[in-house]
Amino acid sequence: MSVLKPEDTRIKNATTLLHLLLKQDSISRVELSRITGLTKTTVSSIINEFIALGIVEESSTISTGNVGKSPIPLHIRTDAVYTIGVHLGRQEVKTVLMDARMNILSRKKGLSYERLGPKGILESLFLSIDDSMKGAEKNKFKIGVIGIGVPGPLNAETGIVSHPPKFKGWKDVPLGKIIHERYKLPVWIENDANVGVLAEKWHGGGKDLKNFVYVLANEGIGAGIVIDDELYQGAYDYVGEIGHTLFYDHGKFRYLEDISGVDILIKKARSRGLNIENIKEIPNLLQKNDKVTKSIVKQLATWIGATVINVIHIIGPEAVFIGGKMAVLGDALVQPIKEIVSQYLFGDQAVDVRLSEISEDAVAIGAAIYATTKWLEKKSTERAHY
Amino acid sequence: MSVLKPEDTRIKNATTLLHLLLKQDSISRVELSRITGLTKTTVSSIINEFIALGIVEESSTISTGNVGKSPIPLHIRTDAVYTIGVHLGRQEVKTVLMDARMNILSRKKGLSYERLGPKGILESLFLSIDDSMKGAEKNKFKIGVIGIGVPGPLNAETGIVSHPPKFKGWKDVPLGKIIHERYKLPVWIENDANVGVLAEKWHGGGKDLKNFVYVLANEGIGAGIVIDDELYQGAYDYVGEIGHTLFYDHGKFRYLEDISGVDILIKKARSRGLNIENIKEIPNLLQKNDKVTKSIVKQLATWIGATVINVIHIIGPEAVFIGGKMAVLGDALVQPIKEIVSQYLFGDQAVDVRLSEISEDAVAIGAAIYATTKWLEKKSTERAHY
């Protein structure tokens, strides 16, 4: 039931102040009061608790020479929590180490899986996290939380990964529980595109946007959606599953994922005589103006473009970012998408379609951001005992 | 900025109590307190203002024979406000008269437009509203607000209808202003599918659902979306525009609205030798097992089904209701949609697809509900002076 009691008000205000602090390098109590309209007393009371909880600290100030007290700048303590963000992908594990101000301290790329199937992949996952843990310990960073981005569908509440397409043998794997039991740390799990959109929001082109979509185009294709500045997670676990958009092609309906994506691109290229192993070889061929490559990329981009149009017409975002491994194709991918979007939008509707500003580590970074934010939100609503 | 000050808390709580009162035939202060967790003092203070504002009254009670005070049941006053809800459609105007408890007091169907284009249609609109006004006055119902559902896209804030497809000559018509100036009443405007979903929520199959989609299948095809018990209105005016879903058909992309919808159905039927003027003649042909009719309906339903699948994969609703003029086709329409949905959903995903439970007046009813709710929400946050 949507009502507010005094403690809810405090929680909501604490969360709002926390998010403002996360977004700014530094901000004073006075500014927080001015921006939020909360009284200085309310702001100070919450900030004092944040300080007692070890989330926030006062920045060292330089005297301005003015008489009287200058406002003291505040910031989130970098050491409030350290997070390991994991991208558990279809081919490999990647990790990042992040501090509470969302600085990326290190990135690590695991080897491609030697053994596929959940068991082999989990072994690689453990190795990667162990490795990340050791690196953190060496630098005296105490890891407080783990975030994992993984192909969906999955249940973010229970941490169970149900049955991602193109992810062989995965069915109802209780990933959250497995990781929690091994590392005795809080674990947050979300689907890869849903955390990817958070990377775009905090580290990429979505910083100043409140409503946008991030397309993660790998072997699978998914979308993360930010509505009103928040990750849209829907009523249950199936949201932004644009890889399952239906297209009528050669007399039957097919999923987008069956006619576009990294694996389809490579398969098509090989079937037309190109000796390709990895999508990273494609840009070179494009630069050489290889006609076969160009036509394949354009065709696959067109399907993604039509999907993007459908999402725009349903959700109404301000911008759409194209990310994932396919982003390595650059303009050859984005131009056909932009063309189809501008062709089929309503006349006076303007939606910005562009390449993601985040590297291919978007999912690991987003997973770390997701877990860091969740951890801080939880912590910030605790009452400090001081 | 998302923060809460004491007056915001009161507004939010007042709105919550208002919605509970709207949903229940009658409910006591004690029950409101129990359901919301608000203190009895807070509930009583807000309810007393509602009573002073003329929104709520105490029901007459029957003595239970118990010693002591029985809780007094409360309800929204039917005469808190009377609303005219209008469906400004592509072929005709319909109106309903509604009281503040969302009872429909009368329904009126205007004649089909004699003159198309905004000017002729506005004349018909004025006639219909005038007529509705007179009917209300005769019964001493004082109209307090007008709600209009109209094909989008439009701007709900400014009341400007920009350029609905298949709505000849309409471009940037300031409908809200025109109606407000003529009737000197508050006017709320929303696109037809967006108010249709409210009719389903308050009077139809969506009563107990928090996340669902309503498909309005007329000449144009649109969707209204309820997320977390609220109408989803998006960042700007283009939301649920599923009529613009792209399908690849005969070598090019086409909009859903160009391959399905009432007008396409009639055109296809006529081109195959059926002497059809109105979609209402189709059920009869279906009952006679006319093969041509059956195959056309199935084809058009399949395109809608594929669109519904796309919406489900993006939004993740619990149910999808199929409404609008095409709903007259009944099972012949819904079965192919259900089939394609069950075929292409994720294995363990269950989404209920069914006919709308609202009559063809859904848009007029929804427009009245929209305006009534907006009016009551505004009123309920006023401070009474008593």
PDB file of N, CA, C and O in Angstrom, chain A residues 24 36-37 50 56 71 84 86 96 100 108 125 131 153 162 165 176 181 200 225 273 277 303 319 321 329 343 368 381:
ATOM      1  N   GLN A  24      27.490  14.056  -7.535  1.00  0.00           N
ATOM      2  CA  GLN A  24      28.375  15.217  -7.471  1.00  0.00           C
ATOM      3  C   GLN A  24      29.730  14.802  -6.910  1.00  0.00           C
ATOM      4  O   GLN A  24      29.795  13.978  -6.009  1.00  0.00           O
ATOM      5  N   THR A  36      17.155  20.407  -2.758  1.00  0.00           N
ATOM      6  CA  THR A  36      16.060  19.506  -2.392  1.00  0.00           C
ATOM      7  C   THR A  36      14.876  20.230  -1.782  1.00  0.00           C
ATOM      8  O   THR A  36      13.769  19.694  -1.771  1.00  0.00           O
ATOM      9  N   GLY A  37      15.118  21.433  -1.266  1.00  0.00           N
ATOM     10  CA  GLY A  37      14.044  22.125  -0.566  1.00  0.00           C
ATOM     11  C   GLY A  37      13.842  21.609   0.852  1.00  0.00           C
ATOM     12  O   GLY A  37      12.935  22.054   1.553  1.00  0.00           O
ATOM     13  N   PHE A  50      24.974   9.799   7.999  1.00  0.00           N
ATOM     14  CA  PHE A  50      25.822   9.254   6.922  1.00  0.00           C
ATOM     15  C   PHE A  50      27.290   9.253   7.361  1.00  0.00           C
ATOM     16  O   PHE A  50      28.032   8.305   7.098  1.00  0.00           O
ATOM     17  N   VAL A  56      29.848   8.992   4.277  1.00  0.00           N
ATOM     18  CA  VAL A  56      30.155  10.335   3.775  1.00  0.00           C
ATOM     19  C   VAL A  56      31.251  10.945   4.632  1.00  0.00           C
ATOM     20  O   VAL A  56      31.374  10.632   5.814  1.00  0.00           O
ATOM     21  N   PRO A  71      30.536  27.079   3.550  1.00  0.00           N
ATOM     22  CA  PRO A  71      29.893  25.765   3.534  1.00  0.00           C
ATOM     23  C   PRO A  71      30.945  24.676   3.342  1.00  0.00           C
ATOM     24  O   PRO A  71      31.858  24.838   2.529  1.00  0.00           O
ATOM     25  N   ILE A  84      33.074  -5.782  -6.216  1.00  0.00           N
ATOM     26  CA  ILE A  84      33.494  -6.498  -7.423  1.00  0.00           C
ATOM     27  C   ILE A  84      32.288  -6.594  -8.342  1.00  0.00           C
ATOM     28  O   ILE A  84      31.230  -7.087  -7.942  1.00  0.00           O
ATOM     29  N   VAL A  86      30.878  -8.143 -11.876  1.00  0.00           N
ATOM     30  CA  VAL A  86      31.210  -9.273 -12.745  1.00  0.00           C
ATOM     31  C   VAL A  86      30.312  -9.291 -13.972  1.00  0.00           C
ATOM     32  O   VAL A  86      29.100  -9.116 -13.855  1.00  0.00           O
ATOM     33  N   VAL A  96      35.408  -6.068 -12.673  1.00  0.00           N
ATOM     34  CA  VAL A  96      35.993  -4.767 -12.342  1.00  0.00           C
ATOM     35  C   VAL A  96      35.947  -4.612 -10.833  1.00  0.00           C
ATOM     36  O   VAL A  96      35.102  -5.202 -10.156  1.00  0.00           O
ATOM     37  N   ALA A 100      33.391   3.216  -3.692  1.00  0.00           N
ATOM     38  CA  ALA A 100      32.026   3.680  -3.441  1.00  0.00           C
ATOM     39  C   ALA A 100      31.685   4.949  -4.217  1.00  0.00           C
ATOM     40  O   ALA A 100      30.525   5.329  -4.314  1.00  0.00           O
ATOM     41  N   LYS A 108      39.614  -6.759 -15.042  1.00  0.00           N
ATOM     42  CA  LYS A 108      40.275  -8.012 -15.405  1.00  0.00           C
ATOM     43  C   LYS A 108      39.403  -8.819 -16.342  1.00  0.00           C
ATOM     44  O   LYS A 108      38.197  -8.906 -16.178  1.00  0.00           O
ATOM     45  N   LEU A 125      34.193 -18.571 -13.128  1.00  0.00           N
ATOM     46  CA  LEU A 125      33.674 -17.436 -12.361  1.00  0.00           C
ATOM     47  C   LEU A 125      34.373 -17.352 -11.005  1.00  0.00           C
ATOM     48  O   LEU A 125      34.841 -16.278 -10.595  1.00  0.00           O
ATOM     49  N   ASP A 131      40.562 -14.130  -7.922  1.00  0.00           N
ATOM     50  CA  ASP A 131      41.663 -13.324  -8.422  1.00  0.00           C
ATOM     51  C   ASP A 131      41.439 -11.847  -8.094  1.00  0.00           C
ATOM     52  O   ASP A 131      42.338 -11.139  -7.625  1.00  0.00           O
ATOM     53  N   PRO A 153      16.649 -14.645 -19.203  1.00  0.00           N
ATOM     54  CA  PRO A 153      15.900 -14.202 -18.028  1.00  0.00           C
ATOM     55  C   PRO A 153      16.410 -14.801 -16.720  1.00  0.00           C
ATOM     56  O   PRO A 153      16.944 -15.903 -16.696  1.00  0.00           O
ATOM     57  N   SER A 162      17.340 -18.362 -14.920  1.00  0.00           N
ATOM     58  CA  SER A 162      16.426 -19.426 -15.348  1.00  0.00           C
ATOM     59  C   SER A 162      16.877 -20.166 -16.607  1.00  0.00           C
ATOM     60  O   SER A 162      17.152 -21.350 -16.545  1.00  0.00           O
ATOM     61  N   PRO A 165      18.806 -17.731 -23.457  1.00  0.00           N
ATOM     62  CA  PRO A 165      19.023 -18.282 -24.792  1.00  0.00           C
ATOM     63  C   PRO A 165      20.517 -18.305 -25.112  1.00  0.00           C
ATOM     64  O   PRO A 165      21.264 -17.444 -24.647  1.00  0.00           O
ATOM     65  N   GLY A 176      22.907 -16.538  -7.273  1.00  0.00           N
ATOM     66  CA  GLY A 176      23.049 -15.650  -6.121  1.00  0.00           C
ATOM     67  C   GLY A 176      23.464 -16.423  -4.881  1.00  0.00           C
ATOM     68  O   GLY A 176      24.399 -16.047  -4.172  1.00  0.00           O
ATOM     69  N   GLU A 181      27.174 -18.024  -0.727  1.00  0.00           N
ATOM     70  CA  GLU A 181      27.693 -19.052   0.189  1.00  0.00           C
ATOM     71  C   GLU A 181      29.208 -19.172   0.099  1.00  0.00           C
ATOM     72  O   GLU A 181      29.878 -19.444   1.086  1.00  0.00           O
ATOM     73  N   GLU A 200      25.785   3.081 -18.597  1.00  0.00           N
ATOM     74  CA  GLU A 200      25.556   4.230 -19.481  1.00  0.00           C
ATOM     75  C   GLU A 200      25.057   5.430 -18.683  1.00  0.00           C
ATOM     76  O   GLU A 200      25.410   6.572 -18.952  1.00  0.00           O
ATOM     77  N   ILE A 225      16.368  -0.462 -19.702  1.00  0.00           N
ATOM     78  CA  ILE A 225      15.488   0.697 -19.839  1.00  0.00           C
ATOM     79  C   ILE A 225      15.545   1.541 -18.570  1.00  0.00           C
ATOM     80  O   ILE A 225      15.352   1.023 -17.474  1.00  0.00           O
ATOM     81  N   GLY A 273      32.011 -17.060 -47.526  1.00  0.00           N
ATOM     82  CA  GLY A 273      33.403 -17.251 -47.920  1.00  0.00           C
ATOM     83  C   GLY A 273      34.421 -16.425 -47.158  1.00  0.00           C
ATOM     84  O   GLY A 273      35.615 -16.463 -47.470  1.00  0.00           O
ATOM     85  N   GLU A 277      36.735 -15.401 -37.525  1.00  0.00           N
ATOM     86  CA  GLU A 277      36.563 -16.116 -36.261  1.00  0.00           C
ATOM     87  C   GLU A 277      35.902 -15.228 -35.216  1.00  0.00           C
ATOM     88  O   GLU A 277      35.214 -15.691 -34.320  1.00  0.00           O
ATOM     89  N   TRP A 303      17.688  -4.965 -39.004  1.00  0.00           N
ATOM     90  CA  TRP A 303      16.781  -5.670 -38.085  1.00  0.00           C
ATOM     91  C   TRP A 303      16.835  -5.036 -36.695  1.00  0.00           C
ATOM     92  O   TRP A 303      15.811  -4.875 -36.031  1.00  0.00           O
ATOM     93  N   ALA A 319      16.634   8.904 -25.759  1.00  0.00           N
ATOM     94  CA  ALA A 319      17.801   8.458 -26.515  1.00  0.00           C
ATOM     95  C   ALA A 319      17.916   6.938 -26.449  1.00  0.00           C
ATOM     96  O   ALA A 319      17.391   6.309 -25.533  1.00  0.00           O
ATOM     97  N   PHE A 321      21.057   4.038 -26.856  1.00  0.00           N
ATOM     98  CA  PHE A 321      22.488   3.780 -27.014  1.00  0.00           C
ATOM     99  C   PHE A 321      22.691   2.355 -27.499  1.00  0.00           C
ATOM    100  O   PHE A 321      22.056   1.432 -26.994  1.00  0.00           O
ATOM    101  N   LEU A 329      31.558  -2.363 -34.500  1.00  0.00           N
ATOM    102  CA  LEU A 329      31.310  -2.080 -35.919  1.00  0.00           C
ATOM    103  C   LEU A 329      31.125  -0.585 -36.179  1.00  0.00           C
ATOM    104  O   LEU A 329      31.127  -0.140 -37.331  1.00  0.00           O
ATOM    105  N   GLN A 343      13.464   7.342 -40.488  1.00  0.00           N
ATOM    106  CA  GLN A 343      12.457   7.101 -41.523  1.00  0.00           C
ATOM    107  C   GLN A 343      11.086   6.766 -40.934  1.00  0.00           C
ATOM    108  O   GLN A 343      10.064   7.175 -41.470  1.00  0.00           O
ATOM    109  N   ALA A 368      28.804  -3.616 -11.088  1.00  0.00           N
ATOM    110  CA  ALA A 368      29.428  -3.009  -9.909  1.00  0.00           C
ATOM    111  C   ALA A 368      28.615  -1.801  -9.443  1.00  0.00           C
ATOM    112  O   ALA A 368      28.387  -1.614  -8.245  1.00  0.00           O
ATOM    113  N   THR A 381      20.024   3.830   5.037  1.00  0.00           N
ATOM    114  CA  THR A 381      18.766   3.878   5.775  1.00  0.00           C
ATOM    115  C   THR A 381      18.896   3.227   7.149  1.00  0.00           C
ATOM    116  O   THR A 381      17.945   3.173   7.908  1.00  0.00           O
TER     117      THR A 381
END
